[in-house]
PDB file of C-alpha atoms in Angstrom:
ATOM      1  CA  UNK J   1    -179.559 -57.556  70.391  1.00 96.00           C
ATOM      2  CA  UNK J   2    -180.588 -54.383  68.675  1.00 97.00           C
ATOM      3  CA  UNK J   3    -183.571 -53.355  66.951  1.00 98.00           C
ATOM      4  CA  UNK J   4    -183.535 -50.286  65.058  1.00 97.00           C
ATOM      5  CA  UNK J   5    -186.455 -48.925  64.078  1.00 96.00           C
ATOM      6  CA  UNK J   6    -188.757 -45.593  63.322  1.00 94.00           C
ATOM      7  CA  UNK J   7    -192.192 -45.103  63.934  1.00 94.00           C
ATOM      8  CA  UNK J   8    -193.502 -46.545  60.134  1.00 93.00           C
ATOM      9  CA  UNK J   9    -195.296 -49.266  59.591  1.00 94.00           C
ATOM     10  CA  UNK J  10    -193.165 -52.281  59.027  1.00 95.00           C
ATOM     11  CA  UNK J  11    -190.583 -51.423  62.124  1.00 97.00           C
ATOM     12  CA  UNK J  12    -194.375 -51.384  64.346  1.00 97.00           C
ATOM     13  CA  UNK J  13    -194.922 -55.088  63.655  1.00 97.00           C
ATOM     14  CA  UNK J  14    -191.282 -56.260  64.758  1.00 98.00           C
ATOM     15  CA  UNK J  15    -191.651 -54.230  67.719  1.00 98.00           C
ATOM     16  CA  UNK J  16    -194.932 -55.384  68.798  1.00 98.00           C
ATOM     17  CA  UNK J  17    -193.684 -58.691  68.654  1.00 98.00           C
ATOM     18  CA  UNK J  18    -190.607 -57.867  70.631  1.00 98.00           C
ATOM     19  CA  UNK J  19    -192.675 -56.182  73.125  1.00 97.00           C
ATOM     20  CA  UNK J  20    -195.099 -58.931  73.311  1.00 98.00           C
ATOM     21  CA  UNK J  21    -192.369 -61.597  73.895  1.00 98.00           C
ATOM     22  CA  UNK J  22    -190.452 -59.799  75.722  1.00 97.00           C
ATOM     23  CA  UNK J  23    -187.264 -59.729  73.894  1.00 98.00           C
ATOM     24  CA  UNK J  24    -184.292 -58.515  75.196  1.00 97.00           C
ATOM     25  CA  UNK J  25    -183.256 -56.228  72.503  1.00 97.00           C
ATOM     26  CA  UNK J  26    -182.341 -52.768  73.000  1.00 97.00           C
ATOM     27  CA  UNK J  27    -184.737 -50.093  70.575  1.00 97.00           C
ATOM     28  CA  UNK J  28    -182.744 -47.961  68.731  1.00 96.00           C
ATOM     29  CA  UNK J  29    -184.417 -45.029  66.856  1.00 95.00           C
ATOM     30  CA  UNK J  30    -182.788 -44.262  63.717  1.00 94.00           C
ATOM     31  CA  UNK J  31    -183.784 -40.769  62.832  1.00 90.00           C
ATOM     32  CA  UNK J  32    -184.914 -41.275  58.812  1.00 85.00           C
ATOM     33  CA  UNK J  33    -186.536 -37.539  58.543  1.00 80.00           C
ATOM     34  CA  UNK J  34    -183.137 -35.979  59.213  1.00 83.00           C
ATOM     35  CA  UNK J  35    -181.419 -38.959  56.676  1.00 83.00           C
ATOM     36  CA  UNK J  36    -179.471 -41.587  59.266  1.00 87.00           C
ATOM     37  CA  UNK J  37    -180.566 -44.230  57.002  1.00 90.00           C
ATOM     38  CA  UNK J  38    -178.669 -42.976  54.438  1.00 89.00           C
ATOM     39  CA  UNK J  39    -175.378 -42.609  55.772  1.00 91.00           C
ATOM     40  CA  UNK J  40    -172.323 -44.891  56.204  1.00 93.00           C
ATOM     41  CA  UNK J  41    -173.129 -46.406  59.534  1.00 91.00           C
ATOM     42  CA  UNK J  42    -176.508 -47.609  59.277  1.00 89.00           C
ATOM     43  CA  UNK J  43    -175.976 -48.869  55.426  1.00 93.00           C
ATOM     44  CA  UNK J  44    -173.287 -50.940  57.102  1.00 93.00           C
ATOM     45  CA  UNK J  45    -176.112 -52.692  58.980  1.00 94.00           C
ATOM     46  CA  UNK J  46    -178.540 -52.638  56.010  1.00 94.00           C
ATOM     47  CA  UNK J  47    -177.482 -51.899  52.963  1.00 94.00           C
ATOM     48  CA  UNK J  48    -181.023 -51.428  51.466  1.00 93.00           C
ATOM     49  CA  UNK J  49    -181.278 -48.123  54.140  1.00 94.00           C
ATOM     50  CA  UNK J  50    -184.467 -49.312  55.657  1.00 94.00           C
ATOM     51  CA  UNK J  51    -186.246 -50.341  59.003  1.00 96.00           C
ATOM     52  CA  UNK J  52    -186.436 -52.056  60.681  1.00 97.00           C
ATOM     53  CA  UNK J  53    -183.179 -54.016  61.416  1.00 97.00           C
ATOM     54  CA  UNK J  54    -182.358 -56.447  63.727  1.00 98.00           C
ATOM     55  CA  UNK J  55    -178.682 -56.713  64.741  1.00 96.00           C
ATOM     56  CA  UNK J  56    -178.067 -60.102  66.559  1.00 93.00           C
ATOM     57  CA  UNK J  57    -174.150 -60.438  67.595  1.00 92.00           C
ATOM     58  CA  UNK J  58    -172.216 -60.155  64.304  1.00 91.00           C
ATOM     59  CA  UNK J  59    -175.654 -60.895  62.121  1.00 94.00           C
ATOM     60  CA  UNK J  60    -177.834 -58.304  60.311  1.00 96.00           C
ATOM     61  CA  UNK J  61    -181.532 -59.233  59.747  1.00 97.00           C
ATOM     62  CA  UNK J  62    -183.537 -57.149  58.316  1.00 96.00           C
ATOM     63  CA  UNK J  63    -187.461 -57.536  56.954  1.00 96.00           C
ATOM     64  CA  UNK J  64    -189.844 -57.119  59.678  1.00 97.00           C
ATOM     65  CA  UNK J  65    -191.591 -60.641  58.760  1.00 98.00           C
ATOM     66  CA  UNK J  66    -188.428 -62.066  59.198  1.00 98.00           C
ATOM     67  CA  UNK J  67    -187.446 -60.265  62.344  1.00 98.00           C
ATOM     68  CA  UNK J  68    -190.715 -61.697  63.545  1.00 98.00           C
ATOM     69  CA  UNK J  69    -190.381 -65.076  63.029  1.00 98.00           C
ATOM     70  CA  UNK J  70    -186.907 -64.853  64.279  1.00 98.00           C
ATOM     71  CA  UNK J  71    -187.537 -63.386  67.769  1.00 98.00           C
ATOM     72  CA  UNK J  72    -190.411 -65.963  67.881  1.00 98.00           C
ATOM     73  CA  UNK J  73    -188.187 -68.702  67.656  1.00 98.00           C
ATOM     74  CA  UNK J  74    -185.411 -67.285  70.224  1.00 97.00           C
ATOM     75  CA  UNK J  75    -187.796 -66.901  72.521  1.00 98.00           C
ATOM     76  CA  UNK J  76    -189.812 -70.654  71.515  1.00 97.00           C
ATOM     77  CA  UNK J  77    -192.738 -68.798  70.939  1.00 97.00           C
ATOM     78  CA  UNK J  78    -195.241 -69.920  68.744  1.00 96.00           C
ATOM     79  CA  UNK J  79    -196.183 -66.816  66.656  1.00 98.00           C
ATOM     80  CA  UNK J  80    -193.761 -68.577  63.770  1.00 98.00           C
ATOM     81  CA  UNK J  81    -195.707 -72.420  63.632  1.00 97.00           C
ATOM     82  CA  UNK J  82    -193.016 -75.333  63.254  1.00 96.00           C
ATOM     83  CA  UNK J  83    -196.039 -77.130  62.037  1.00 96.00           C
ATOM     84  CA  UNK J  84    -199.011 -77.698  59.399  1.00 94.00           C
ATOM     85  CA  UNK J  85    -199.498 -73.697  59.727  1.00 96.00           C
ATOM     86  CA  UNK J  86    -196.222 -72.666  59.019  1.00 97.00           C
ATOM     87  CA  UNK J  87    -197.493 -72.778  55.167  1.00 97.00           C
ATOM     88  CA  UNK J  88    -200.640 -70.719  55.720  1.00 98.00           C
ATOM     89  CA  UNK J  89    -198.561 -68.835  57.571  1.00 98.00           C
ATOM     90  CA  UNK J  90    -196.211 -67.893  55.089  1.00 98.00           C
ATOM     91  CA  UNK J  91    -199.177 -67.628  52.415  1.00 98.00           C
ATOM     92  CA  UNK J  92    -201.025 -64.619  54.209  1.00 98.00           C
ATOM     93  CA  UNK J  93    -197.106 -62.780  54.584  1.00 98.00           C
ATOM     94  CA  UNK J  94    -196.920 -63.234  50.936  1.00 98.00           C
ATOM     95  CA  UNK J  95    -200.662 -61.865  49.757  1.00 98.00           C
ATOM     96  CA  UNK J  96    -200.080 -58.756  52.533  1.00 98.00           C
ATOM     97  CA  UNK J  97    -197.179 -58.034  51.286  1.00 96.00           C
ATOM     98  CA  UNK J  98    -198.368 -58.114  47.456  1.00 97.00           C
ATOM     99  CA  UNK J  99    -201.920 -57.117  48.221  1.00 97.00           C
ATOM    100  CA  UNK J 100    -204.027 -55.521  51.876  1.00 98.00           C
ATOM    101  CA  UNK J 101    -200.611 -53.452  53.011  1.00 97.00           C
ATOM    102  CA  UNK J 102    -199.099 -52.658  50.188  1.00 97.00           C
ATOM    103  CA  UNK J 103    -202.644 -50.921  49.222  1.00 98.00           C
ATOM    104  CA  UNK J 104    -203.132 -49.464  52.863  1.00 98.00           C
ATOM    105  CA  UNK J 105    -199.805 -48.404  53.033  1.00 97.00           C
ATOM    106  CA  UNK J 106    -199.961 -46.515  49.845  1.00 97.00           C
ATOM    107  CA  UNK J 107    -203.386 -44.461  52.170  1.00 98.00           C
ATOM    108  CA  UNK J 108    -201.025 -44.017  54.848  1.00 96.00           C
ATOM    109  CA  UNK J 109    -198.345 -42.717  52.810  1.00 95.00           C
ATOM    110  CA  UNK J 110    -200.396 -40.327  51.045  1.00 96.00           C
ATOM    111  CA  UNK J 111    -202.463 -38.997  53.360  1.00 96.00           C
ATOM    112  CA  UNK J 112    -200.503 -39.164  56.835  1.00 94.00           C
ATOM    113  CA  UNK J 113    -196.836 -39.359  55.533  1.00 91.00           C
ATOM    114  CA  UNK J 114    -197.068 -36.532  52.702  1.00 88.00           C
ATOM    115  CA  UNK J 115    -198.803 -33.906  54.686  1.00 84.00           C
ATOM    116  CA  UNK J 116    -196.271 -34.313  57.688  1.00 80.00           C
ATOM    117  CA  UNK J 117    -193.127 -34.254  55.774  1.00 78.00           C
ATOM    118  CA  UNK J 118    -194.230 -31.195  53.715  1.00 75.00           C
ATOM    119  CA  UNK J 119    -194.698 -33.621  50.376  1.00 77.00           C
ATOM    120  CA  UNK J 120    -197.893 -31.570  49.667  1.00 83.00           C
ATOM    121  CA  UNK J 121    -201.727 -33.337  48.990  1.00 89.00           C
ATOM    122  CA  UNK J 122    -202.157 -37.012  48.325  1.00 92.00           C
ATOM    123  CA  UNK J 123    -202.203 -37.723  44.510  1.00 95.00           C
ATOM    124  CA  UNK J 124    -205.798 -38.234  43.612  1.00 96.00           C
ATOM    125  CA  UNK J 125    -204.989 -40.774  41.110  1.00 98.00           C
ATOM    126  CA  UNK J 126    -202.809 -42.930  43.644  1.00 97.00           C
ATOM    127  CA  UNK J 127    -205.229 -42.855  46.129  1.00 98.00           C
ATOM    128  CA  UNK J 128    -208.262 -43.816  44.075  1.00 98.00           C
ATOM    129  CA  UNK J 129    -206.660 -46.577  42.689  1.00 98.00           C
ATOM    130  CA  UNK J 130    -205.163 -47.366  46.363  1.00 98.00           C
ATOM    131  CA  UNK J 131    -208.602 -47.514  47.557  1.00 98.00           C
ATOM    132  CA  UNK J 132    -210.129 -49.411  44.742  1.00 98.00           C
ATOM    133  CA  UNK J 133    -207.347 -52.234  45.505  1.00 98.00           C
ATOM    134  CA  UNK J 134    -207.584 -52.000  49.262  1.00 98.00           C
ATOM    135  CA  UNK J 135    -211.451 -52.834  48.915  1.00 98.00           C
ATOM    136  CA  UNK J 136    -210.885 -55.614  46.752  1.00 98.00           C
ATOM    137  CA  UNK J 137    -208.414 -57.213  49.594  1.00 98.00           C
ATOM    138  CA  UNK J 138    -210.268 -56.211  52.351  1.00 98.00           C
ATOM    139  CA  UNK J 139    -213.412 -57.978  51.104  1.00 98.00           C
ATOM    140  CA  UNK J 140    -211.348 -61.488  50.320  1.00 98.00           C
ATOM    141  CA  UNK J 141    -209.783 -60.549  53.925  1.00 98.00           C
ATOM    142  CA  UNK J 142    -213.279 -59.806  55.865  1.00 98.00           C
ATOM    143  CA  UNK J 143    -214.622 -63.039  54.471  1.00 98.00           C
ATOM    144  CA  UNK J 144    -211.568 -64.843  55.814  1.00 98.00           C
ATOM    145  CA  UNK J 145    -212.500 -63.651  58.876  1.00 98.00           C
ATOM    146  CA  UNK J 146    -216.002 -64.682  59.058  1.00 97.00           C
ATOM    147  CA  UNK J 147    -216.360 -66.734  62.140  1.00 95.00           C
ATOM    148  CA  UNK J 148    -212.753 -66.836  63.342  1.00 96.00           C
ATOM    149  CA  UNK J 149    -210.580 -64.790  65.843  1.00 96.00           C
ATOM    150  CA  UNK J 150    -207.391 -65.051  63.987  1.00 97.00           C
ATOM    151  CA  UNK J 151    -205.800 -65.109  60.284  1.00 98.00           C
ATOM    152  CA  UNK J 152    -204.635 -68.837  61.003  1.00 98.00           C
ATOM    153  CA  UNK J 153    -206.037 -71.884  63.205  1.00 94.00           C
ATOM    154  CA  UNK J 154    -207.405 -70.336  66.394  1.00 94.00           C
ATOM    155  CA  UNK J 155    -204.169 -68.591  67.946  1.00 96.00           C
ATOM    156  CA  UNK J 156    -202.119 -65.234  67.105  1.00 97.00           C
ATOM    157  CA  UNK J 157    -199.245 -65.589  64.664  1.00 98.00           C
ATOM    158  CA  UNK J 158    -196.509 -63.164  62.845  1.00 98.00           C
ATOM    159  CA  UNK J 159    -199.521 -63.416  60.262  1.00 98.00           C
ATOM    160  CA  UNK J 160    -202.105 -60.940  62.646  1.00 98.00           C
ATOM    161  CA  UNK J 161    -199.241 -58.624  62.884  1.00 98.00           C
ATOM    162  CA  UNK J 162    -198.464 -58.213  59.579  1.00 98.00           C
ATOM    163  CA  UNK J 163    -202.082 -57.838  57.844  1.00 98.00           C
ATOM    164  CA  UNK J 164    -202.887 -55.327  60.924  1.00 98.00           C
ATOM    165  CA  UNK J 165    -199.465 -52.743  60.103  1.00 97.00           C
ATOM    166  CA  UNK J 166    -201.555 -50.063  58.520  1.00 97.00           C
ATOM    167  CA  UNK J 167    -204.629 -50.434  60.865  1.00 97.00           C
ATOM    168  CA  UNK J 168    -203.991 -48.333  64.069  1.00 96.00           C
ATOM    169  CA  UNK J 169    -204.164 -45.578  61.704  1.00 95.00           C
ATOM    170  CA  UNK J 170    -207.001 -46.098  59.256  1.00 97.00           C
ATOM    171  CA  UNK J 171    -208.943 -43.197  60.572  1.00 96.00           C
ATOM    172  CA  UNK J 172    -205.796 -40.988  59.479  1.00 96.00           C
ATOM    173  CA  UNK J 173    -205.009 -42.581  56.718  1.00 97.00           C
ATOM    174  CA  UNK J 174    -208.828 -43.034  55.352  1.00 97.00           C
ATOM    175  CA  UNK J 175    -208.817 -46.973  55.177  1.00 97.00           C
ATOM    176  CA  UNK J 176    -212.227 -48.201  55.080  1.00 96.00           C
ATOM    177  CA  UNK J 177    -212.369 -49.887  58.147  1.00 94.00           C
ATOM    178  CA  UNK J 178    -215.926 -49.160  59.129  1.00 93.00           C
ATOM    179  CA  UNK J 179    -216.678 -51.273  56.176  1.00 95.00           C
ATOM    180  CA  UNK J 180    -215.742 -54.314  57.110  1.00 98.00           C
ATOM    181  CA  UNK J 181    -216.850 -55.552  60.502  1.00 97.00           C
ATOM    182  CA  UNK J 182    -214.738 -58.726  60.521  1.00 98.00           C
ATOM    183  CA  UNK J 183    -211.675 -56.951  60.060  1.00 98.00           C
ATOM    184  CA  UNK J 184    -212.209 -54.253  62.890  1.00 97.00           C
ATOM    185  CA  UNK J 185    -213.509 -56.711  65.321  1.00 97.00           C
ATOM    186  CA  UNK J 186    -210.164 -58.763  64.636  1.00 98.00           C
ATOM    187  CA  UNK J 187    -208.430 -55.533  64.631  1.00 97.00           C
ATOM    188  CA  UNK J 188    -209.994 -54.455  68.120  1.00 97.00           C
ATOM    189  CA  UNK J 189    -209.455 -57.868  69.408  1.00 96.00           C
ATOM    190  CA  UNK J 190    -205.286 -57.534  68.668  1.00 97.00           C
ATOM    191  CA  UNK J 191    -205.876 -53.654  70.217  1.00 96.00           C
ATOM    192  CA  UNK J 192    -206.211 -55.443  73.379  1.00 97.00           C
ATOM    193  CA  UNK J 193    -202.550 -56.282  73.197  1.00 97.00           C
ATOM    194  CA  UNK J 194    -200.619 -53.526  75.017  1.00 97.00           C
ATOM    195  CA  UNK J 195    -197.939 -54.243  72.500  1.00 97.00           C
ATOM    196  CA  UNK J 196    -200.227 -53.972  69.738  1.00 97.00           C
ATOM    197  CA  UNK J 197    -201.300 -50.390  71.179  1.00 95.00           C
ATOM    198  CA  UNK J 198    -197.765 -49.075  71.994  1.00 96.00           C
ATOM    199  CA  UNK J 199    -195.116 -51.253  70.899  1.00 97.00           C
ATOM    200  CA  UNK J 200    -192.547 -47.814  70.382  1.00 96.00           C
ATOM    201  CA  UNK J 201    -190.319 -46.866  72.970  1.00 91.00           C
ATOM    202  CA  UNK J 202    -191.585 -43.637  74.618  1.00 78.00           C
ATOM    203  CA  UNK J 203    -189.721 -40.565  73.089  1.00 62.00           C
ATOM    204  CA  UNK J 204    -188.374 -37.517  75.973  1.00 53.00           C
ATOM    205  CA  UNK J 205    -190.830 -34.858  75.285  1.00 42.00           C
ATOM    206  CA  UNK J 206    -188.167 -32.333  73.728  1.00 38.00           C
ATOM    207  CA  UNK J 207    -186.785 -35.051  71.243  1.00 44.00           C
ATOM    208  CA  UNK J 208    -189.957 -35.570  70.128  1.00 41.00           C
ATOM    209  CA  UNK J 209    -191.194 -31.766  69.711  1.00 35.00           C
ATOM    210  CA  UNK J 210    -188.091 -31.418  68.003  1.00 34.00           C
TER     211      UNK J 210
END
């Protein structure tokens, strides 16, 4: 298998998991500042142009949350439930997706991904109301998380991977962490995961001062 990815947010979850599990995929950087996602070869994969991507034999998956629950399952994991779970499960991928990363991914993208790609300053108005929304999910989330270790039952799923995305880089991105105990000791907790920490292939040192 192949798993192509770049070092954003959604592509960090699949390969946490992969590194976690152990997977036998091979990583494959596609290179998205200089446009590979764009051209021929890579649309072929994934037509929408995005990672990351999970090539199994002849099949194409692509979605991270999928990708998770898939390499889960190949390796009879249990970070994808076959049980009760599986529907809280799928609840907290649907409310990140709608509500805590789409808000802290709107941070990250306007304060780390804009100044490094020459975009210019965050938008004021995107990031107040960014801000606004990521406080309003963060205080439902912190609740959640009063007096348990993990987002479901008492054992890390896809679910801690994907409501954690934006987190390794809240300092950067201004996400406001500090406010919320329950979510930074949950978050420290899953930054005892060496995957967690660095799931990304190391880089040679002149591709990546290139």
């Amino acid at each position: 298998m192949k798993l192509y990815y770049c070092e954003t947010l959604n592509p960090r979850k699949a390969c946490a998991v992969a590194r976690l599990l152990g997977s036998p995929v091979e990583f494959v950087r596609v290179d998205l500042p200089h446009g590979e996602h764009r051209q021929a070869p890579f649309l072929a994969i994934n037509p929408n142009g995005r990672v990351p991507v999970l090539r199994d034999g002849d099949w194409s998956l692509w979605e991270a949350n999928a990708i998770m629950c898939h390499l889960s399952d190949l390796a009879g994991a249990d970070l994808w439930p076959h049980d009760r779970r599986q529907i809280e499960v799928m609840r907290w991928l649907s409310w990140d997706s709608q509500h805590f990363t789409r808000h802290t991914g709107t941070l990250w993208f306007e304060h780390v991904v804009k100044p490094h790609i020459g975009m210019g300053e965050p938008d004021r108005a995107i990031v107040a109301a960014a801000l606004a929304e990521t406080h309003r999910s963060a205080r439902l989330l912190d609740d959640h998380f009063d007096g348990r270790t993990h987002v479901v039952g008492d054992a890390l799923t896809v679910a801690d991977f994907a409501l954690a995305s934006a987190l390794p880089d809240a300092g950067a991105a201004r996400i406001p962490l500090d406010d919320y105990p329950n979510i930074r000791r949950w978050h420290d907790r899953l930054n005892e995961l060496e995957a967690w920490r660095q799931p990304f292939p190391s880089r040679p040192h002149t591709e990546a001062a290139a």
